[in-house]
C-alpha cells in the first residue's frame, strides 16, 4: 500500500499534510505511516497463515520504540543484533521468548543478558562464540537454545555490501563444516542445538537464491537428524526485497508457498526475520531546499538533509525516488539536477542528474522508501542533530524521537580536568 499520496495538490502521510509536520518539527524529518506498517505486517504474517511460522521483525532496519511497539501489538517477535536492540525489543513489549539474537560478534555480557531474560534463540556464527556461550550458560545453570547460522555459499544477486551468504563473507559457519560444528555444539554442556539459521542477504528481488539456500538447509537438517541432533526450528533470515524504483519484488504468497513446499513437512517451526519489507515503504525523509546552485556544467539542488541523515545513496548507491511536496502541475517539464546535502563530502549526494520539476529555495521534497536502514543508520557527523522521527496515524501525528538541540549534543560530552578552566 502507498500511504504517501497527493491530496489537493499537497503530499500527505495518510491524512496529514507534510507541510503541517514540517512547520511543527522543522526539517529534515523522518515520517512513518502506521497504516502502512500495519498493512505490511499483516500481509507478511498473513501469507504464512496455516504454516507453523512466526515473524520476528529485524530491528536493525528501524528500531524506533513506537515502530517496534506497533508490530508488537500485532503479535510480532523480534530479531536483534545487540544488547541495545534486545532491550529495545523488550521495552517495546516483545517478550524475550519471541526474540532471536543474531550477529557475528555477541559478547559474553550480551549472552548473559539474553539468557537471563529467557530468550527464544541465539544464532551462533563461529566456534569461539559457541564455546563462550556454553561457558556463560553453564555458569548460569542453563542450556542456551541455539541455531547455527550456516553460510550456504549462495549468490544472493544483490548489492555486494548487503550480500552475506557467499563463502568469502564473514557470516555464518562454512557449509562444508556445518555438520561437524553441530556435533561439537551438541557435546557442549551449555548448548542446546535446536535449529538451523540462514540469511543470504538483503533486498533480494529473485526467489531462486532463497530457494537454493533453503534447500541446502533442509539437506543439512536431514544429515543432523541422522547424527541424532533433534532440529526443530528453522530460521530463514531476512525478508523479500521492496520496490525502490522499478524492481519487481517477489510475490509474498509465492515466497510463502515456496517456504511451505520446502519446509512444510519437516515438523519444524519456521522463523522469518523481515525488516525492509515491513518498514521500507512505510517511511519517507522530508527535507527542505536550501539553495538551487548553478555550476559550470550542472545544477545542484542543495537540501537540508544529508548523508548523515540517510546514508544509503552514499553507501550502496541506493536509489530513492524524490517527490516535491507541492504536486507538480500535470505535464510539468522536468530537468536533470544533482540532489546534494550540505555535508563536506563529495559523497554527500542523494541523486545525480535526477529529472525533477522546477524547485526553489524553501520548497519541501520527500525521499521515498526511507523507512528501512534510514534513521537507524543516521549519525551526527558535522554536528548535525539527528533528524526527528514522526509517526502518523490517520489524521494524527506524534514526534516519536525529537531532534536534539546542539546544546544537548554538546552537554553530552565531557572536558577532562586538564582542559577545564
Ligand atoms: N536477519 C539478519 C540476520 C540480517 O542480517 C538482516 C539484514 O541484513 C535481516 C534479518 C533483515 O533483512 P531485511 O531487512 O532484508 O529483511
Coordinates of C-alpha atoms and ligand atoms in Angstrom, one line a residue:
X1 CA 0.0 0.0 0.0
X2 CA 1.1 3.6 -0.5
X3 CA 0.3 5.8 2.4
X4 CA 2.1 8.9 0.9
X5 CA -0.2 10.4 -1.7
X6 CA -1.1 13.9 -3.0
X7 CA -4.4 15.3 -1.7
X8 CA -5.4 18.7 -3.1
X9 CA -2.0 19.2 -4.6
X10 CA 0.0 18.5 -1.3
X11 CA 1.8 15.3 -0.4
X12 CA 0.2 13.7 2.6
X13 CA 1.1 11.0 5.0
X14 CA -2.2 9.3 5.4
X15 CA -4.5 12.2 6.4
X16 CA -1.7 14.6 7.4
X17 CA -0.3 17.2 5.1
X18 CA 3.5 17.1 5.3
X19 CA 4.0 20.9 5.5
X20 CA 2.0 20.8 8.7
X21 CA 4.5 18.5 10.2
X22 CA 7.4 20.5 8.8
X23 CA 6.0 23.6 10.5
X24 CA 5.9 21.9 13.9
X25 CA 9.1 19.9 13.9
X26 CA 11.3 21.6 11.3
X27 CA 13.2 19.8 8.6
X28 CA 14.7 17.3 7.8
X29 CA 12.4 14.7 9.5
X30 CA 11.5 11.1 9.0
X31 CA 7.8 10.3 8.7
X32 CA 6.3 6.8 9.1
X33 CA 2.8 5.7 8.4
X34 CA 1.0 3.5 10.9
X35 CA -1.4 2.3 8.3
X36 CA 1.5 1.1 6.1
X37 CA 3.3 -0.6 8.9
X38 CA 0.2 -2.5 9.9
X39 CA -0.7 -3.4 6.4
X40 CA 2.9 -4.6 5.6
X41 CA 3.0 -6.7 8.8
X42 CA -0.4 -8.2 8.2
X43 CA 0.4 -9.0 4.6
X44 CA 3.7 -10.8 5.6
X45 CA 2.2 -12.7 8.6
X46 CA -0.9 -13.4 6.6
X47 CA 1.0 -15.0 3.7
X48 CA 2.3 -17.6 6.2
X49 CA -1.1 -18.3 7.8
X50 CA -1.6 -22.0 8.3
X51 CA 2.1 -22.7 8.5
X52 CA 4.0 -23.2 11.7
X53 CA 5.8 -19.9 11.2
X54 CA 6.4 -16.6 13.1
X55 CA 7.5 -13.2 12.0
X56 CA 10.4 -11.7 14.0
X57 CA 10.8 -8.1 12.9
X58 CA 14.5 -7.2 12.2
X59 CA 15.1 -4.2 14.5
X60 CA 18.2 -3.2 12.6
X61 CA 16.0 -1.8 9.8
X62 CA 14.1 0.6 12.1
X63 CA 14.3 0.3 15.9
X64 CA 12.3 3.3 17.0
X65 CA 10.3 2.1 20.0
X66 CA 7.0 3.3 18.6
X67 CA 7.5 1.4 15.4
X68 CA 8.5 -1.7 17.2
X69 CA 5.5 -1.4 19.5
X70 CA 3.2 -1.1 16.5
X71 CA 4.4 -4.5 15.4
X72 CA 4.5 -5.9 19.0
X73 CA 0.8 -5.1 19.2
X74 CA 0.2 -7.2 16.2
X75 CA 2.0 -10.2 17.7
X76 CA 5.4 -9.8 16.1
X77 CA 8.6 -11.2 17.6
X78 CA 12.0 -9.6 17.1
X79 CA 15.3 -10.3 15.5
X80 CA 18.1 -8.3 17.3
X81 CA 21.8 -7.9 16.9
X82 CA 22.9 -6.2 20.1
X83 CA 22.1 -5.9 23.7
X84 CA 20.7 -2.4 22.9
X85 CA 18.3 -3.8 20.3
X86 CA 17.4 -6.6 22.7
X87 CA 16.5 -4.1 25.4
X88 CA 14.6 -2.0 22.8
X89 CA 12.5 -5.0 21.8
X90 CA 11.7 -5.8 25.4
X91 CA 10.9 -2.1 26.1
X92 CA 8.5 -2.1 23.1
X93 CA 6.6 -5.0 24.5
X94 CA 8.0 -8.0 22.7
X95 CA 8.6 -10.9 25.2
X96 CA 12.0 -12.5 25.4
X97 CA 10.6 -15.8 24.3
X98 CA 9.8 -14.2 20.9
X99 CA 13.2 -12.7 20.3
X100 CA 16.1 -14.1 18.2
X101 CA 19.6 -12.8 18.8
X102 CA 21.6 -12.7 15.6
X103 CA 25.0 -11.3 14.8
X104 CA 28.6 -12.3 14.2
X105 CA 30.1 -11.0 17.4
X106 CA 28.0 -11.3 20.5
X107 CA 29.8 -10.5 23.7
X108 CA 29.5 -12.6 26.9
X109 CA 27.7 -9.7 28.5
X110 CA 25.1 -9.8 25.7
X111 CA 24.8 -13.5 26.0
X112 CA 24.1 -13.3 29.7
X113 CA 21.5 -10.5 29.3
X114 CA 19.7 -12.6 26.7
X115 CA 19.8 -15.8 28.7
X116 CA 18.7 -14.2 32.0
X117 CA 15.6 -12.8 30.2
X118 CA 14.8 -16.2 28.7
X119 CA 15.5 -15.6 25.0
X120 CA 13.9 -17.8 22.4
X121 CA 17.1 -18.4 20.5
X122 CA 20.7 -17.2 19.8
X123 CA 22.0 -17.7 16.3
X124 CA 25.7 -18.6 16.6
X125 CA 28.2 -17.8 13.9
X126 CA 31.6 -19.3 15.0
X127 CA 33.2 -21.9 17.2
X128 CA 34.7 -19.4 19.6
X129 CA 31.3 -17.9 20.0
X130 CA 29.8 -21.3 20.6
X131 CA 32.4 -22.1 23.3
X132 CA 31.9 -18.7 25.0
X133 CA 28.1 -19.1 25.0
X134 CA 28.4 -22.6 26.5
X135 CA 30.6 -21.2 29.3
X136 CA 28.2 -18.4 30.0
X137 CA 25.1 -20.7 30.0
X138 CA 26.9 -23.3 32.2
X139 CA 27.8 -20.6 34.7
X140 CA 24.2 -19.6 34.9
X141 CA 23.0 -23.3 35.2
X142 CA 21.1 -23.2 31.9
X143 CA 21.5 -24.5 28.4
X144 CA 21.3 -21.9 25.6
X145 CA 18.8 -22.7 22.8
X146 CA 20.8 -22.1 19.6
X147 CA 20.7 -22.3 15.9
X148 CA 23.9 -22.2 14.0
X149 CA 23.9 -19.8 11.1
X150 CA 25.2 -21.6 8.2
X151 CA 26.7 -20.0 5.1
X152 CA 25.3 -21.9 2.2
X153 CA 27.6 -20.3 -0.4
X154 CA 24.7 -19.0 -2.5
X155 CA 24.9 -15.8 -4.5
X156 CA 22.0 -13.5 -3.4
X157 CA 22.3 -11.4 -6.5
X158 CA 22.0 -8.2 -4.5
X159 CA 24.4 -5.3 -3.8
X160 CA 27.8 -6.6 -2.6
X161 CA 27.6 -4.7 0.7
X162 CA 24.3 -6.4 1.6
X163 CA 25.2 -9.9 0.3
X164 CA 26.0 -12.3 3.2
X165 CA 25.7 -15.8 2.0
X166 CA 28.9 -16.4 -0.1
X167 CA 31.8 -18.3 1.4
X168 CA 34.0 -15.2 1.3
X169 CA 31.6 -13.2 3.5
X170 CA 32.2 -13.0 7.3
X171 CA 28.9 -14.5 8.2
X172 CA 27.9 -18.0 9.4
X173 CA 29.7 -21.3 9.5
X174 CA 31.1 -22.6 6.2
X175 CA 28.7 -25.0 4.6
X176 CA 31.4 -27.7 4.5
X177 CA 32.0 -27.6 8.2
X178 CA 28.4 -27.2 9.4
X179 CA 27.7 -30.8 10.3
X180 CA 31.0 -31.1 12.2
X181 CA 30.3 -27.9 14.2
X182 CA 26.8 -29.1 15.1
X183 CA 28.5 -32.3 16.5
X184 CA 30.7 -30.0 18.6
X185 CA 27.8 -27.9 19.7
X186 CA 25.8 -31.0 20.8
X187 CA 28.7 -32.1 23.0
X188 CA 29.0 -28.8 24.8
X189 CA 27.3 -28.7 28.3
X190 CA 25.7 -25.2 27.9
X191 CA 24.3 -25.6 24.4
X192 CA 21.0 -27.0 23.1
X193 CA 21.2 -27.0 19.3
X194 CA 17.6 -26.7 18.4
X195 CA 17.7 -25.0 15.0
X196 CA 19.4 -24.0 11.8
X197 CA 19.6 -20.4 10.7
X198 CA 20.4 -18.9 7.3
X199 CA 20.5 -15.4 5.9
X200 CA 22.0 -14.8 2.5
X201 CA 21.4 -11.0 2.1
X202 CA 19.0 -8.2 1.9
X203 CA 16.9 -6.6 -0.9
X204 CA 16.6 -9.9 -2.8
X205 CA 14.3 -9.5 -5.8
X206 CA 14.5 -13.0 -7.0
X207 CA 13.2 -16.2 -5.3
X208 CA 15.9 -18.5 -6.8
X209 CA 18.7 -17.7 -4.3
X210 CA 16.2 -18.1 -1.4
X211 CA 15.2 -21.4 -2.7
X212 CA 18.8 -22.6 -3.2
X213 CA 19.7 -21.6 0.4
X214 CA 16.6 -23.2 2.0
X215 CA 17.1 -26.4 0.1
X216 CA 20.7 -26.6 1.4
X217 CA 19.3 -26.0 4.9
X218 CA 16.9 -29.0 4.6
X219 CA 19.7 -31.2 3.3
X220 CA 21.7 -30.3 6.5
X221 CA 18.7 -30.9 8.7
X222 CA 18.4 -34.5 7.4
X223 CA 22.1 -35.1 8.0
X224 CA 21.9 -33.7 11.5
X225 CA 18.8 -35.8 12.3
X226 CA 20.8 -38.8 11.1
X227 CA 23.5 -37.7 13.6
X228 CA 20.9 -37.8 16.4
X229 CA 20.6 -34.0 16.6
X230 CA 17.0 -33.1 17.0
X231 CA 16.5 -30.0 14.9
X232 CA 13.0 -28.5 15.5
X233 CA 13.4 -24.9 14.3
X234 CA 14.4 -23.3 11.0
X235 CA 15.3 -19.6 10.9
X236 CA 15.1 -18.4 7.2
X237 CA 16.6 -14.9 7.8
X238 CA 15.5 -11.6 6.3
X239 CA 12.6 -10.8 4.1
X240 CA 12.0 -10.2 0.5
X241 CA 13.1 -7.1 -1.3
X242 CA 11.0 -4.0 -1.9
X243 CA 10.4 -1.6 -4.8
X244 CA 12.6 1.5 -4.7
X245 CA 12.4 2.3 -8.4
X246 CA 11.5 -0.3 -11.0
X247 CA 12.4 -3.6 -9.2
X248 CA 9.8 -6.4 -9.2
X249 CA 10.0 -7.9 -5.8
X250 CA 8.8 -11.5 -5.4
X251 CA 5.2 -12.0 -4.7
X252 CA 4.7 -12.7 -0.9
X253 CA 2.4 -15.6 -1.5
X254 CA 4.7 -17.2 -4.0
X255 CA 7.5 -16.8 -1.4
X256 CA 5.4 -18.2 1.4
X257 CA 4.3 -21.1 -0.9
X258 CA 8.0 -21.8 -1.7
X259 CA 8.8 -21.9 2.0
X260 CA 5.9 -24.3 2.6
X261 CA 6.9 -26.6 -0.2
X262 CA 10.5 -26.8 1.1
X263 CA 9.9 -26.9 4.9
X264 CA 6.2 -27.8 5.3
X265 CA 6.6 -31.5 6.2
X266 CA 9.7 -31.4 8.5
X267 CA 8.0 -30.8 11.8
X268 CA 9.9 -27.6 12.3
X269 CA 8.8 -24.1 13.5
X270 CA 9.9 -21.5 10.9
X271 CA 11.1 -18.1 11.9
X272 CA 11.2 -15.2 9.3
X273 CA 13.1 -12.1 10.0
X274 CA 11.9 -9.4 7.6
X275 CA 13.0 -5.8 8.2
X276 CA 13.0 -3.8 5.0
X277 CA 9.8 -5.4 3.7
X278 CA 7.9 -4.2 6.8
X279 CA 9.2 -0.7 7.1
X280 CA 10.9 0.4 3.9
X281 CA 8.0 1.8 2.0
X282 CA 6.2 2.9 5.2
X283 CA 8.6 5.8 5.7
X284 CA 9.9 8.9 4.0
X285 CA 12.5 11.5 4.7
X286 CA 11.2 15.1 4.3
X287 CA 13.7 17.8 3.5
X288 CA 13.7 21.5 2.5
X289 CA 15.6 23.0 -0.4
X290 CA 18.2 25.5 0.8
X291 CA 19.5 26.7 -2.5
X292 CA 19.5 25.9 -6.2
X293 CA 23.0 26.4 -7.4
X294 CA 24.1 26.7 -11.0
X295 CA 27.5 25.2 -11.5
X296 CA 29.6 25.5 -14.7
X297 CA 28.2 22.3 -16.2
X298 CA 25.3 21.2 -14.0
X299 CA 22.8 22.4 -11.5
X300 CA 22.7 21.4 -7.8
X301 CA 19.6 21.1 -5.5
X302 CA 21.2 21.7 -2.1
X303 CA 18.8 20.4 0.5
X304 CA 18.9 20.4 4.3
X305 CA 19.0 16.6 4.6
X306 CA 22.4 15.0 4.2
X307 CA 24.3 11.7 4.1
X308 CA 24.4 11.7 7.9
X309 CA 20.6 11.5 7.9
X310 CA 20.2 9.0 5.0
X311 CA 23.4 7.2 4.1
X312 CA 22.1 4.6 1.7
X313 CA 22.8 6.6 -1.5
X314 CA 26.4 7.2 -0.4
X315 CA 26.9 3.7 1.0
X316 CA 25.1 1.5 -1.5
X317 CA 24.5 3.8 -4.5
X318 CA 20.9 3.3 -3.5
X319 CA 18.1 5.0 -5.4
X320 CA 15.4 6.8 -3.5
X321 CA 12.5 8.4 -5.5
X322 CA 12.2 12.1 -4.8
X323 CA 8.8 13.8 -4.8
X324 CA 8.2 17.5 -4.5
X325 CA 5.7 18.0 -1.6
X326 CA 3.8 20.5 -3.7
X327 CA 2.3 18.4 -6.6
X328 CA 3.8 19.5 -9.9
X329 CA 1.3 20.7 -12.5
X330 CA 0.3 17.9 -14.9
X331 CA 2.9 17.7 -17.7
X332 CA 5.3 20.0 -15.8
X333 CA 8.7 20.0 -17.5
X334 CA 11.5 18.2 -15.7
X335 CA 15.2 18.9 -16.0
X336 CA 18.2 17.0 -14.6
X337 CA 19.7 18.2 -11.4
X338 CA 22.1 16.8 -8.8
X339 CA 20.5 16.5 -5.4
X340 CA 23.0 17.0 -2.6
X341 CA 23.3 17.7 1.1
X342 CA 25.4 20.4 2.9
X343 CA 27.9 17.9 4.4
X344 CA 31.6 18.5 3.4
X345 CA 32.0 15.3 1.4
X346 CA 31.6 14.7 -2.3
X347 CA 29.8 11.5 -1.3
X348 CA 27.0 13.6 0.2
X349 CA 25.0 13.1 -2.9
X350 CA 21.4 11.7 -3.0
X351 CA 21.0 11.6 -6.8
X352 CA 22.9 12.6 -9.9
X353 CA 21.1 14.3 -12.8
X354 CA 17.7 13.4 -11.5
X355 CA 14.9 14.7 -13.7
X356 CA 12.8 16.9 -11.4
X357 CA 10.3 19.7 -11.9
X358 CA 11.3 23.3 -11.1
X359 CA 12.1 23.7 -7.4
X360 CA 13.2 26.7 -5.4
X361 CA 14.6 27.6 -2.0
X362 CA 12.2 26.7 0.8
X363 CA 10.3 24.1 -1.2
X364 CA 9.8 20.7 0.5
X365 CA 10.8 17.4 -1.0
X366 CA 10.3 13.8 0.1
X367 CA 12.8 11.0 -0.3
X368 CA 10.6 7.9 -0.7
X369 CA 11.2 4.4 0.7
X370 CA 13.3 5.7 3.6
X371 CA 11.7 3.7 6.4
X372 CA 14.3 1.0 6.4
X373 CA 18.0 1.5 7.1
X374 CA 17.4 5.3 7.3
X375 CA 17.1 6.8 10.7
X376 CA 18.9 3.8 12.3
X377 CA 22.0 4.5 10.3
X378 CA 22.0 8.2 10.9
X379 CA 24.9 10.0 12.7
X380 CA 25.6 13.5 13.9
X381 CA 28.5 14.0 11.5
X382 CA 29.3 17.7 11.0
X383 CA 27.5 18.2 14.4
X384 CA 24.2 17.9 12.7
X385 CA 21.5 16.9 15.1
X386 CA 19.8 13.6 14.4
X387 CA 16.6 14.1 12.3
X388 CA 13.5 13.7 14.3
X389 CA 11.1 10.8 13.6
X390 CA 7.4 11.3 13.4
X391 CA 4.6 8.6 13.3
X392 CA 1.4 9.4 11.6
X393 CA -1.9 7.6 12.5
X394 CA -4.9 8.7 10.3
X395 CA -5.1 12.5 10.9
X396 CA -2.9 12.4 14.0
X397 CA 0.8 12.6 14.2
X398 CA 3.3 12.4 17.1
X399 CA 7.0 13.0 17.4
X400 CA 8.5 9.6 18.3
X401 CA 12.1 10.9 18.6
X402 CA 12.7 14.6 18.9
X403 CA 15.5 16.4 17.3
X404 CA 18.2 17.1 19.9
X405 CA 19.4 20.7 20.3
X406 CA 23.0 21.4 19.6
X407 CA 23.2 22.4 23.3
X408 CA 22.1 18.9 24.3
X409 CA 24.7 17.4 22.0
X410 CA 27.4 19.5 23.5
X411 CA 26.3 18.8 27.0
X412 CA 26.7 15.0 26.4
X413 CA 30.4 15.5 26.1
X414 CA 32.9 15.9 29.0
X415 CA 36.0 18.1 29.3
X416 CA 39.0 16.4 31.0
X417 CA 40.3 18.1 34.2
X418 CA 43.4 19.3 32.5
X419 CA 41.4 21.2 29.9
X420 CA 38.9 22.8 32.3
X421 CA 39.0 26.4 33.3
Ligands
LIG1 N1 18.2 -11.2 9.7 C1 19.5 -11.0 9.6 C2 20.4 -12.0 10.2 C3 20.1 -9.9 8.9 O1 21.4 -9.7 8.8 C4 19.2 -9.0 8.3 C5 19.7 -7.8 7.5 O2 20.7 -7.8 6.9 C6 17.8 -9.2 8.4 C7 17.4 -10.3 9.1 C8 16.8 -8.2 7.8 O3 16.9 -8.2 6.4 P1 15.8 -7.5 5.5 O4 15.8 -6.1 6.0 O5 16.4 -7.6 4.2 O6 14.5 -8.2 5.7

